[in-house]
mmCIF file of C-alpha atoms in Angstrom:
data_model
loop_
_atom_site.group_PDB
_atom_site.id
_atom_site.type_symbol
_atom_site.label_atom_id
_atom_site.label_comp_id
_atom_site.label_asym_id
_atom_site.label_seq_id
_atom_site.Cartn_x
_atom_site.Cartn_y
_atom_site.Cartn_z
ATOM 1 C CA MET A 11 0.000 0.000 0.000
ATOM 2 C CA ALA A 12 1.423 3.293 -1.001
ATOM 3 C CA ASP A 13 2.244 5.824 1.667
ATOM 4 C CA THR A 14 -0.125 8.722 1.755
ATOM 5 C CA ALA A 15 1.268 12.128 2.576
ATOM 6 C CA VAL A 16 -0.826 13.963 5.112
ATOM 7 C CA GLU A 17 -0.546 17.728 4.918
ATOM 8 C CA GLU A 18 -0.540 19.575 8.203
ATOM 9 C CA PRO A 19 -3.174 22.233 8.665
ATOM 10 C CA ASP A 20 -1.965 25.813 8.442
ATOM 11 C CA SER A 21 -2.616 26.376 12.145
ATOM 12 C CA LEU A 22 -0.024 23.746 13.094
ATOM 13 C CA ARG A 23 2.693 24.950 10.769
ATOM 14 C CA ALA A 24 5.571 26.999 12.064
ATOM 15 C CA PRO A 25 5.579 30.526 10.715
ATOM 16 C CA LYS A 26 7.625 30.922 7.596
ATOM 17 C CA ASN A 27 11.247 31.682 8.338
ATOM 18 C CA SER A 28 10.546 31.427 12.083
ATOM 19 C CA GLU A 29 13.792 29.548 12.590
ATOM 20 C CA ASP A 30 15.810 31.564 10.127
ATOM 21 C CA PRO A 31 18.727 33.303 11.781
ATOM 22 C CA ALA A 32 18.534 37.050 12.207
ATOM 23 C CA PRO A 33 20.257 39.025 9.466
ATOM 24 C CA ARG A 34 23.961 39.237 10.116
ATOM 25 C CA ARG A 35 24.916 42.757 11.075
ATOM 26 C CA ARG A 36 28.314 44.277 10.534
ATOM 27 C CA TRP A 37 30.624 44.792 13.475
ATOM 28 C CA TRP A 38 30.056 48.535 13.784
ATOM 29 C CA HIS A 39 26.315 47.955 14.164
ATOM 30 C CA ARG A 40 27.078 45.839 17.226
ATOM 31 C CA TRP A 41 28.941 48.616 19.056
ATOM 32 C CA PRO A 42 26.654 48.441 22.138
ATOM 33 C CA ASP A 43 27.908 44.891 22.700
ATOM 34 C CA TRP A 44 31.634 45.027 22.004
ATOM 35 C CA SER A 45 32.319 48.517 23.386
ATOM 36 C CA GLY A 46 31.466 47.400 26.916
ATOM 37 C CA ARG A 47 33.669 44.333 26.737
ATOM 38 C CA LEU A 48 36.560 46.354 25.371
ATOM 39 C CA VAL A 49 36.220 49.004 28.066
ATOM 40 C CA VAL A 50 36.574 46.310 30.728
ATOM 41 C CA VAL A 51 39.724 45.002 29.028
ATOM 42 C CA TRP A 52 41.073 48.544 28.661
ATOM 43 C CA SER A 53 40.410 49.321 32.325
ATOM 44 C CA VAL A 54 42.126 46.144 33.520
ATOM 45 C CA LEU A 55 45.213 46.673 31.360
ATOM 46 C CA TYR A 56 45.580 50.387 32.097
ATOM 47 C CA GLY A 57 44.945 49.771 35.781
ATOM 48 C CA LEU A 58 47.690 47.130 35.834
ATOM 49 C CA ALA A 59 50.002 49.573 34.063
ATOM 50 C CA GLY A 60 49.219 52.156 36.741
ATOM 51 C CA LEU A 61 50.036 49.622 39.443
ATOM 52 C CA TYR A 62 53.325 48.809 37.712
ATOM 53 C CA TRP A 63 54.304 52.476 37.564
ATOM 54 C CA ALA A 64 53.188 53.017 41.167
ATOM 55 C CA LEU A 65 55.602 50.271 42.220
ATOM 56 C CA GLY A 66 58.470 52.042 40.473
ATOM 57 C CA GLY A 67 58.286 50.525 37.001
ATOM 58 C CA ASP A 68 59.842 52.288 34.033
ATOM 59 C CA GLY A 69 57.977 54.088 31.275
ATOM 60 C CA TYR A 70 55.616 56.284 33.290
ATOM 61 C CA PRO A 71 54.039 58.301 30.440
ATOM 62 C CA PHE A 72 53.408 61.556 32.299
ATOM 63 C CA ALA A 73 56.923 62.031 33.661
ATOM 64 C CA GLU A 74 58.906 65.109 32.740
ATOM 65 C CA ALA A 75 60.630 64.521 29.417
ATOM 66 C CA VAL A 76 62.907 66.384 27.063
ATOM 67 C CA GLU A 77 61.049 68.961 25.021
ATOM 68 C CA ASP A 78 60.953 67.018 21.767
ATOM 69 C CA ARG A 79 59.632 63.881 23.510
ATOM 70 C CA SER A 80 57.072 65.489 25.821
ATOM 71 C CA SER A 81 53.375 66.196 25.475
ATOM 72 C CA SER A 82 51.110 69.014 26.577
ATOM 73 C CA SER A 83 48.772 66.788 28.554
ATOM 74 C CA ILE A 84 47.254 68.279 31.675
ATOM 75 C CA LEU A 85 48.949 65.464 33.639
ATOM 76 C CA GLU A 86 52.448 66.203 32.344
ATOM 77 C CA PRO A 87 54.736 66.573 34.151
ATOM 78 C CA SER A 88 53.484 64.737 37.221
ATOM 79 C CA SER A 89 54.874 62.339 39.781
ATOM 80 C CA ALA A 90 54.303 58.618 39.340
ATOM 81 C CA ALA A 91 54.077 58.285 43.117
ATOM 82 C CA VAL A 92 50.978 60.501 43.071
ATOM 83 C CA VAL A 93 49.217 59.815 39.772
ATOM 84 C CA ALA A 94 50.018 56.141 39.117
ATOM 85 C CA PRO A 95 48.140 54.825 42.208
ATOM 86 C CA VAL A 96 45.111 56.847 41.105
ATOM 87 C CA MET A 97 45.386 55.229 37.679
ATOM 88 C CA ALA A 98 45.479 51.784 39.283
ATOM 89 C CA VAL A 99 42.387 52.483 41.389
ATOM 90 C CA PHE A 100 40.619 54.025 38.402
ATOM 91 C CA GLY A 101 41.332 50.911 36.350
ATOM 92 C CA ALA A 102 39.994 48.614 39.079
ATOM 93 C CA VAL A 103 36.827 50.646 39.593
ATOM 94 C CA GLY A 104 36.402 50.934 35.837
ATOM 95 C CA ALA A 105 36.628 47.169 35.381
ATOM 96 C CA VAL A 106 33.872 46.627 37.963
ATOM 97 C CA ALA A 107 31.687 49.440 36.618
ATOM 98 C CA GLY A 108 32.154 48.284 33.040
ATOM 99 C CA THR A 109 31.189 44.725 33.944
ATOM 100 C CA LEU A 110 28.005 45.918 35.647
ATOM 101 C CA MET A 111 27.152 48.040 32.611
ATOM 102 C CA VAL A 112 27.692 45.174 30.190
ATOM 103 C CA ARG A 113 25.339 43.011 32.252
ATOM 104 C CA GLY A 114 22.762 45.782 32.520
ATOM 105 C CA ARG A 115 22.846 45.763 36.314
ATOM 106 C CA GLY A 116 21.905 48.615 38.603
ATOM 107 C CA THR A 117 18.776 50.568 39.405
ATOM 108 C CA GLY A 118 18.115 53.785 41.267
ATOM 109 C CA ARG A 119 21.226 55.188 42.932
ATOM 110 C CA THR A 120 23.456 52.432 41.594
ATOM 111 C CA ARG A 121 22.416 53.214 38.030
ATOM 112 C CA ARG A 122 22.948 56.928 38.557
ATOM 113 C CA ALA A 123 26.385 56.285 40.062
ATOM 114 C CA LEU A 124 27.401 54.095 37.127
ATOM 115 C CA LEU A 125 26.217 56.708 34.650
ATOM 116 C CA ALA A 126 28.056 59.477 36.502
ATOM 117 C CA PHE A 127 31.263 57.433 36.571
ATOM 118 C CA GLY A 128 30.992 56.456 32.913
ATOM 119 C CA TRP A 129 30.292 59.932 31.567
ATOM 120 C CA THR A 130 32.976 61.477 33.787
ATOM 121 C CA ALA A 131 35.551 58.893 32.732
ATOM 122 C CA GLY A 132 34.659 59.361 29.077
ATOM 123 C CA GLY A 133 34.910 63.133 29.295
ATOM 124 C CA LEU A 134 38.223 63.180 31.160
ATOM 125 C CA LEU A 135 39.916 60.585 28.980
ATOM 126 C CA THR A 136 38.615 61.922 25.666
ATOM 127 C CA PHE A 137 38.719 65.681 26.087
ATOM 128 C CA LEU A 138 40.726 66.805 29.118
ATOM 129 C CA ILE A 139 43.833 64.605 29.383
ATOM 130 C CA PRO A 140 44.905 64.499 25.681
ATOM 131 C CA ASP A 141 46.524 67.418 23.879
ATOM 132 C CA TYR A 142 46.761 68.580 20.266
ATOM 133 C CA SER A 143 48.678 65.449 19.194
ATOM 134 C CA LEU A 144 45.543 63.672 18.006
ATOM 135 C CA LEU A 145 44.597 66.581 15.775
ATOM 136 C CA GLY A 146 48.118 66.772 14.381
ATOM 137 C CA LEU A 147 48.215 63.059 13.648
ATOM 138 C CA LEU A 148 44.839 63.287 11.911
ATOM 139 C CA VAL A 149 45.870 66.239 9.746
ATOM 140 C CA PHE A 150 49.207 64.706 8.787
ATOM 141 C CA SER A 151 47.991 61.096 8.588
ATOM 142 C CA PRO A 152 48.381 60.890 4.772
ATOM 143 C CA VAL A 153 51.994 62.047 5.067
ATOM 144 C CA LEU A 154 52.683 59.697 7.976
ATOM 145 C CA LEU A 155 51.313 56.806 5.946
ATOM 146 C CA VAL A 156 53.805 57.616 3.203
ATOM 147 C CA PHE A 157 56.604 57.878 5.778
ATOM 148 C CA VAL A 158 55.881 54.310 6.892
ATOM 149 C CA PHE A 159 57.160 53.112 3.514
ATOM 150 C CA THR A 160 59.637 55.842 2.588
ATOM 151 C CA GLY A 161 60.990 56.900 5.955
ATOM 152 C CA VAL A 162 60.969 60.414 7.389
ATOM 153 C CA PRO A 163 63.107 62.883 5.405
ATOM 154 C CA GLY A 164 66.151 64.170 7.254
ATOM 155 C CA PRO A 165 67.687 62.842 10.455
ATOM 156 C CA GLN A 166 64.346 62.002 12.108
ATOM 157 C CA ASP A 167 62.408 58.757 12.040
ATOM 158 C CA LEU A 168 58.836 57.803 12.949
ATOM 159 C CA GLY A 169 59.929 57.290 16.542
ATOM 160 C CA ASP A 170 60.561 61.027 16.762
ATOM 161 C CA ILE A 171 56.926 61.638 15.801
ATOM 162 C CA LEU A 172 55.122 58.729 17.469
ATOM 163 C CA TYR A 173 56.992 58.514 20.757
ATOM 164 C CA TRP A 174 55.685 56.905 23.946
ATOM 165 C CA HIS A 175 54.157 60.015 25.540
ATOM 166 C CA ARG A 176 52.051 60.583 22.419
ATOM 167 C CA ILE A 177 51.158 56.926 21.983
ATOM 168 C CA ASN A 178 49.935 56.873 25.572
ATOM 169 C CA LEU A 179 47.613 59.803 24.862
ATOM 170 C CA ILE A 180 46.170 57.879 21.914
ATOM 171 C CA ILE A 181 45.531 54.931 24.246
ATOM 172 C CA VAL A 182 43.881 57.262 26.764
ATOM 173 C CA PHE A 183 41.749 58.832 24.028
ATOM 174 C CA VAL A 184 40.566 55.438 22.757
ATOM 175 C CA GLY A 185 39.672 54.478 26.314
ATOM 176 C CA GLY A 186 37.599 57.631 26.611
ATOM 177 C CA LEU A 187 35.679 56.860 23.431
ATOM 178 C CA LEU A 188 34.998 53.340 24.706
ATOM 179 C CA TRP A 189 33.662 54.733 27.976
ATOM 180 C CA ILE A 190 31.370 57.139 26.132
ATOM 181 C CA ALA A 191 30.007 54.346 23.925
ATOM 182 C CA THR A 192 29.593 51.945 26.852
ATOM 183 C CA THR A 193 27.834 54.514 29.022
ATOM 184 C CA LEU A 194 25.510 55.575 26.217
ATOM 185 C CA ALA A 195 24.551 51.952 25.530
ATOM 186 C CA TYR A 196 23.985 51.300 29.249
ATOM 187 C CA GLN A 197 21.883 54.433 29.651
ATOM 188 C CA ARG A 198 19.682 53.416 26.759
ATOM 189 C CA ARG A 199 19.482 49.758 27.747
ATOM 190 C CA THR A 200 18.459 50.459 31.334
ATOM 191 C CA GLY A 201 16.240 53.390 30.398
ATOM 192 C CA GLY A 202 13.907 51.468 28.120
ATOM 193 C CA SER A 203 15.210 52.958 24.874
ATOM 194 C CA CYS A 204 16.510 51.224 21.788
ATOM 195 C CA VAL A 205 20.166 50.557 22.453
ATOM 196 C CA ARG A 206 21.144 51.438 18.886
ATOM 197 C CA CYS A 207 19.007 54.434 17.906
ATOM 198 C CA GLY A 208 17.981 55.756 21.324
ATOM 199 C CA ARG A 209 14.277 55.954 20.509
ATOM 200 C CA GLY A 210 11.752 54.938 23.150
ATOM 201 C CA ASP A 211 8.019 54.473 23.453
ATOM 202 C CA ARG A 212 7.505 58.135 24.283
ATOM 203 C CA ALA A 213 6.955 60.646 21.526
ATOM 204 C CA ALA A 214 10.210 62.166 20.299
ATOM 205 C CA ALA A 215 11.098 65.645 21.540
ATOM 206 C CA SER A 216 10.185 68.429 19.137
ATOM 207 C CA TRP A 217 13.808 69.544 18.743
ATOM 208 C CA THR A 218 14.663 66.183 17.147
ATOM 209 C CA ASP A 219 12.189 66.760 14.320
ATOM 210 C CA PRO A 220 14.072 67.038 10.997
ATOM 211 C CA ALA A 221 12.858 70.592 10.359
ATOM 212 C CA ALA A 222 13.850 71.726 13.853
ATOM 213 C CA ALA A 223 17.178 69.913 13.616
ATOM 214 C CA LEU A 224 17.940 71.738 10.381
ATOM 215 C CA ARG A 225 17.283 75.104 12.033
ATOM 216 C CA TRP A 226 19.622 74.643 14.981
ATOM 217 C CA SER A 227 22.168 72.856 12.805
ATOM 218 C CA ARG A 228 22.491 76.017 10.710
ATOM 219 C CA TRP A 229 23.445 77.992 13.820
ATOM 220 C CA ALA A 230 25.966 75.321 14.755
ATOM 221 C CA VAL A 231 27.572 75.301 11.305
ATOM 222 C CA TRP A 232 27.952 79.073 11.192
ATOM 223 C CA THR A 233 29.392 79.069 14.714
ATOM 224 C CA ALA A 234 31.922 76.477 13.600
ATOM 225 C CA VAL A 235 32.806 78.465 10.481
ATOM 226 C CA ILE A 236 33.400 81.671 12.440
ATOM 227 C CA SER A 237 35.555 79.831 14.977
ATOM 228 C CA THR A 238 38.008 78.824 12.233
ATOM 229 C CA LEU A 239 38.690 82.398 11.110
ATOM 230 C CA PRO A 240 41.219 83.488 13.791
ATOM 231 C CA TYR A 241 43.560 80.608 12.943
ATOM 232 C CA ASP A 242 43.220 81.097 9.197
ATOM 233 C CA ILE A 243 43.776 84.867 9.363
ATOM 234 C CA THR A 244 46.884 84.714 11.557
ATOM 235 C CA ARG A 245 48.602 82.038 9.470
ATOM 236 C CA ILE A 246 47.910 83.876 6.232
ATOM 237 C CA ALA A 247 49.164 87.118 7.798
ATOM 238 C CA TRP A 248 52.422 85.470 8.889
ATOM 239 C CA TYR A 249 52.996 84.085 5.422
ATOM 240 C CA PHE A 250 52.780 87.588 3.940
ATOM 241 C CA GLY A 251 55.100 89.057 6.568
ATOM 242 C CA TRP A 252 52.660 90.571 9.065
ATOM 243 C CA PRO A 253 53.533 89.529 12.668
ATOM 244 C CA LEU A 254 49.907 89.385 13.814
ATOM 245 C CA GLY A 255 49.842 88.306 17.456
ATOM 246 C CA ILE A 256 53.568 87.489 17.582
ATOM 247 C CA THR A 257 56.835 89.375 17.889
ATOM 248 C CA ASP A 258 58.988 90.435 14.973
ATOM 249 C CA GLU A 259 61.721 88.126 16.256
ATOM 250 C CA PHE A 260 59.411 85.122 16.238
ATOM 251 C CA LEU A 261 58.308 85.897 12.690
ATOM 252 C CA LYS A 262 61.958 86.217 11.645
ATOM 253 C CA ASP A 263 62.715 82.813 13.174
ATOM 254 C CA MET A 264 59.871 81.263 11.189
ATOM 255 C CA GLN A 265 61.029 82.963 8.007
ATOM 256 C CA ASP A 266 64.508 81.542 8.554
ATOM 257 C CA THR A 267 63.132 78.024 9.137
ATOM 258 C CA PRO A 268 62.602 76.213 5.818
ATOM 259 C CA ASN A 269 58.939 75.539 4.963
ATOM 260 C CA MET A 270 57.656 76.768 8.339
ATOM 261 C CA LEU A 271 55.468 79.569 6.976
ATOM 262 C CA GLU A 272 54.377 77.419 4.051
ATOM 263 C CA MET A 273 53.216 74.732 6.465
ATOM 264 C CA GLY A 274 51.264 77.292 8.485
ATOM 265 C CA LEU A 275 49.643 78.600 5.314
ATOM 266 C CA ALA A 276 48.755 75.058 4.248
ATOM 267 C CA LEU A 277 47.118 74.380 7.610
ATOM 268 C CA GLY A 278 45.142 77.595 7.266
ATOM 269 C CA VAL A 279 43.961 76.526 3.816
ATOM 270 C CA VAL A 280 42.978 73.087 5.151
ATOM 271 C CA SER A 281 41.025 74.792 7.920
ATOM 272 C CA THR A 282 39.227 76.965 5.376
ATOM 273 C CA LEU A 283 38.381 73.964 3.204
ATOM 274 C CA GLY A 284 37.073 72.190 6.286
ATOM 275 C CA SER A 285 34.750 75.087 7.027
ATOM 276 C CA LEU A 286 33.418 74.883 3.469
ATOM 277 C CA LEU A 287 32.802 71.146 3.768
ATOM 278 C CA MET A 288 30.802 71.726 6.948
ATOM 279 C CA HIS A 289 28.091 73.349 4.837
ATOM 280 C CA GLY A 290 27.305 69.889 3.520
ATOM 281 C CA LEU A 291 25.737 69.131 6.903
ATOM 282 C CA ILE A 292 22.938 71.603 6.158
ATOM 283 C CA ALA A 293 22.972 71.780 2.347
ATOM 284 C CA ARG A 294 21.305 69.659 -0.292
ATOM 285 C CA TRP A 295 24.660 68.489 -1.654
ATOM 286 C CA GLY A 296 25.291 66.848 1.712
ATOM 287 C CA GLU A 297 22.370 64.509 1.061
ATOM 288 C CA VAL A 298 22.613 63.958 -2.699
ATOM 289 C CA TRP A 299 25.953 63.878 -4.487
ATOM 290 C CA PRO A 300 26.317 67.078 -6.543
ATOM 291 C CA ARG A 301 27.226 67.272 -10.219
ATOM 292 C CA TRP A 302 30.863 68.107 -9.524
ATOM 293 C CA VAL A 303 31.312 64.650 -7.997
ATOM 294 C CA TRP A 304 30.755 63.168 -11.432
ATOM 295 C CA PHE A 305 31.179 59.502 -10.543
ATOM 296 C CA LYS A 306 28.407 59.644 -7.906
ATOM 297 C CA ARG A 307 26.272 62.598 -8.940
ATOM 298 C CA GLY A 308 22.572 62.249 -8.271
ATOM 299 C CA ARG A 309 22.996 59.346 -5.860
ATOM 300 C CA PRO A 310 22.081 59.624 -2.175
ATOM 301 C CA VAL A 311 24.980 60.327 0.154
ATOM 302 C CA HIS A 312 25.211 57.578 2.751
ATOM 303 C CA PRO A 313 24.814 59.269 6.165
ATOM 304 C CA ALA A 314 27.983 57.634 7.485
ATOM 305 C CA THR A 315 29.980 59.330 4.724
ATOM 306 C CA ALA A 316 29.420 62.631 6.523
ATOM 307 C CA VAL A 317 28.797 61.546 10.118
ATOM 308 C CA VAL A 318 31.945 59.472 10.648
ATOM 309 C CA PRO A 319 34.623 61.936 9.453
ATOM 310 C CA ALA A 320 32.813 64.936 10.956
ATOM 311 C CA SER A 321 32.543 63.162 14.315
ATOM 312 C CA VAL A 322 36.226 62.229 14.287
ATOM 313 C CA VAL A 323 37.274 65.806 13.547
ATOM 314 C CA ALA A 324 34.934 67.159 16.230
ATOM 315 C CA VAL A 325 36.265 64.960 19.024
ATOM 316 C CA VAL A 326 39.946 65.667 18.261
ATOM 317 C CA LEU A 327 39.403 69.424 17.981
ATOM 318 C CA ILE A 328 38.061 69.761 21.518
ATOM 319 C CA PRO A 329 41.125 68.494 23.466
ATOM 320 C CA ALA A 330 43.391 70.551 21.196
ATOM 321 C CA GLY A 331 41.378 73.668 21.997
ATOM 322 C CA LEU A 332 41.374 72.959 25.732
ATOM 323 C CA MET A 333 45.152 72.488 25.625
ATOM 324 C CA ALA A 334 45.481 75.906 23.985
ATOM 325 C CA ILE A 335 43.487 77.457 26.826
ATOM 326 C CA ARG A 336 45.879 75.965 29.387
ATOM 327 C CA ASP A 337 49.022 77.105 27.558
ATOM 328 C CA PHE A 338 47.771 80.485 26.321
ATOM 329 C CA ASP A 339 50.309 83.335 26.445
ATOM 330 C CA PRO A 340 48.699 86.789 26.091
ATOM 331 C CA HIS A 341 52.001 88.304 24.950
ATOM 332 C CA MET A 342 52.128 85.848 22.024
ATOM 333 C CA TRP A 343 48.416 85.407 21.509
ATOM 334 C CA GLY A 344 48.812 84.646 17.822
ATOM 335 C CA THR A 345 50.437 81.276 18.510
ATOM 336 C CA LEU A 346 47.793 79.551 20.636
ATOM 337 C CA GLY A 347 45.067 82.184 20.926
ATOM 338 C CA PRO A 348 43.355 81.199 17.661
ATOM 339 C CA SER A 349 43.608 77.540 18.674
ATOM 340 C CA VAL A 350 41.432 78.227 21.717
ATOM 341 C CA PHE A 351 38.513 78.447 19.296
ATOM 342 C CA TRP A 352 39.139 74.861 18.213
ATOM 343 C CA ALA A 353 37.150 73.777 21.259
ATOM 344 C CA VAL A 354 34.226 75.904 20.056
ATOM 345 C CA TRP A 355 34.692 74.531 16.554
ATOM 346 C CA GLY A 356 34.656 70.954 17.836
ATOM 347 C CA VAL A 357 31.511 71.403 19.917
ATOM 348 C CA ALA A 358 29.684 73.250 17.137
ATOM 349 C CA LEU A 359 30.731 70.670 14.555
ATOM 350 C CA GLY A 360 29.562 67.892 16.858
ATOM 351 C CA VAL A 361 26.178 69.573 17.280
ATOM 352 C CA ALA A 362 25.802 70.080 13.528
ATOM 353 C CA THR A 363 26.781 66.467 12.884
ATOM 354 C CA PHE A 364 24.201 65.249 15.382
ATOM 355 C CA GLY A 365 21.567 67.355 13.648
ATOM 356 C CA TYR A 366 22.535 65.849 10.295
ATOM 357 C CA HIS A 367 22.255 62.382 11.838
ATOM 358 C CA LEU A 368 18.767 63.121 13.167
ATOM 359 C CA ARG A 369 17.612 64.271 9.739
ATOM 360 C CA ARG A 370 19.088 61.332 7.842
ATOM 361 C CA ARG A 371 18.751 58.376 10.206
ATOM 362 C CA GLY A 372 15.386 57.040 8.977
ATOM 363 C CA GLY A 373 13.785 54.018 10.610
ATOM 364 C CA CYS A 374 15.735 51.793 12.986
ATOM 365 C CA ALA A 375 16.390 48.288 11.687
ATOM 366 C CA HIS A 376 16.786 47.045 15.266
ATOM 367 C CA CYS A 377 13.602 48.294 16.949
ATOM 368 C CA GLY A 378 11.510 49.335 13.948
ATOM 369 C CA ARG A 379 10.845 52.824 15.297
ATOM 370 C CA GLY A 380 11.174 55.932 13.200
#
């Protein structure tokens, strides 16, 4: 007797694709997961380094150093006997706090304490402790990449540019970014919001509406543009022989140093070009590729194309500007005075970038809101 196939009724069938795995997301979409784990690892390793230096180990990165191997960090110069134990304790507390955040633990006062620690740690490590080195490395990164293969012209080598005190500040800066990401994810996760987009069940605030975001983004962009002018004007003036904000002797020294004024002029031009590019955050050509980008014209600009580089520039400008405030000399205001406005530029650029993100983000693939 032939077997007879009996078809299950629809009510007993499993929903179509019910067992299909969720779509595989790229690693940067999973930042709420890996940032917390990395911040725990960072805290443990940096805390152990602090303990090593507290016990008299070599290589303390905030010790007084010769001028060409030092940094302008707020912690330099400082005594290892004073600062290193604090670093060790900070690392231990950070490892515990990071673990609790990753696991989503804490309510009430505990949650508020974790958030306060996380945001404070992120702010100190990202904006206050570093100096202008990160901005310099970003600006000269194409040249440094070439130097990796060709070597540095003259008697210097890459070790004279990327020495330990600077490398340490990069490590500190990365730790700060990890703390900011971890704390943001924890705040959203424990606050009932989508961990990736930040939306919740409540109606969105009116200032996040695309039309409102465009209005305040315009103010932010123009604030950023104006904040670049002091640096651009002084460097152009020096190139043409006007000692604006400096002494005649200092200008003469720069004129006698090969390529010094040309480098200052180039940095001023880069700053000006950067201010022009910022208009893309509020202009149509920042959303649809314009005709002068012939190989992409008419296509939508992916939001990350603008958000990622603008965010990177914003976060490295702020510590450079804060460093200029600490080292400002009113008698030579032209050297660091214009750089003070980098902090304003960074904040304004960050605000404008956030506004661009709000206008372009669309619906969330994780929670479906939007």
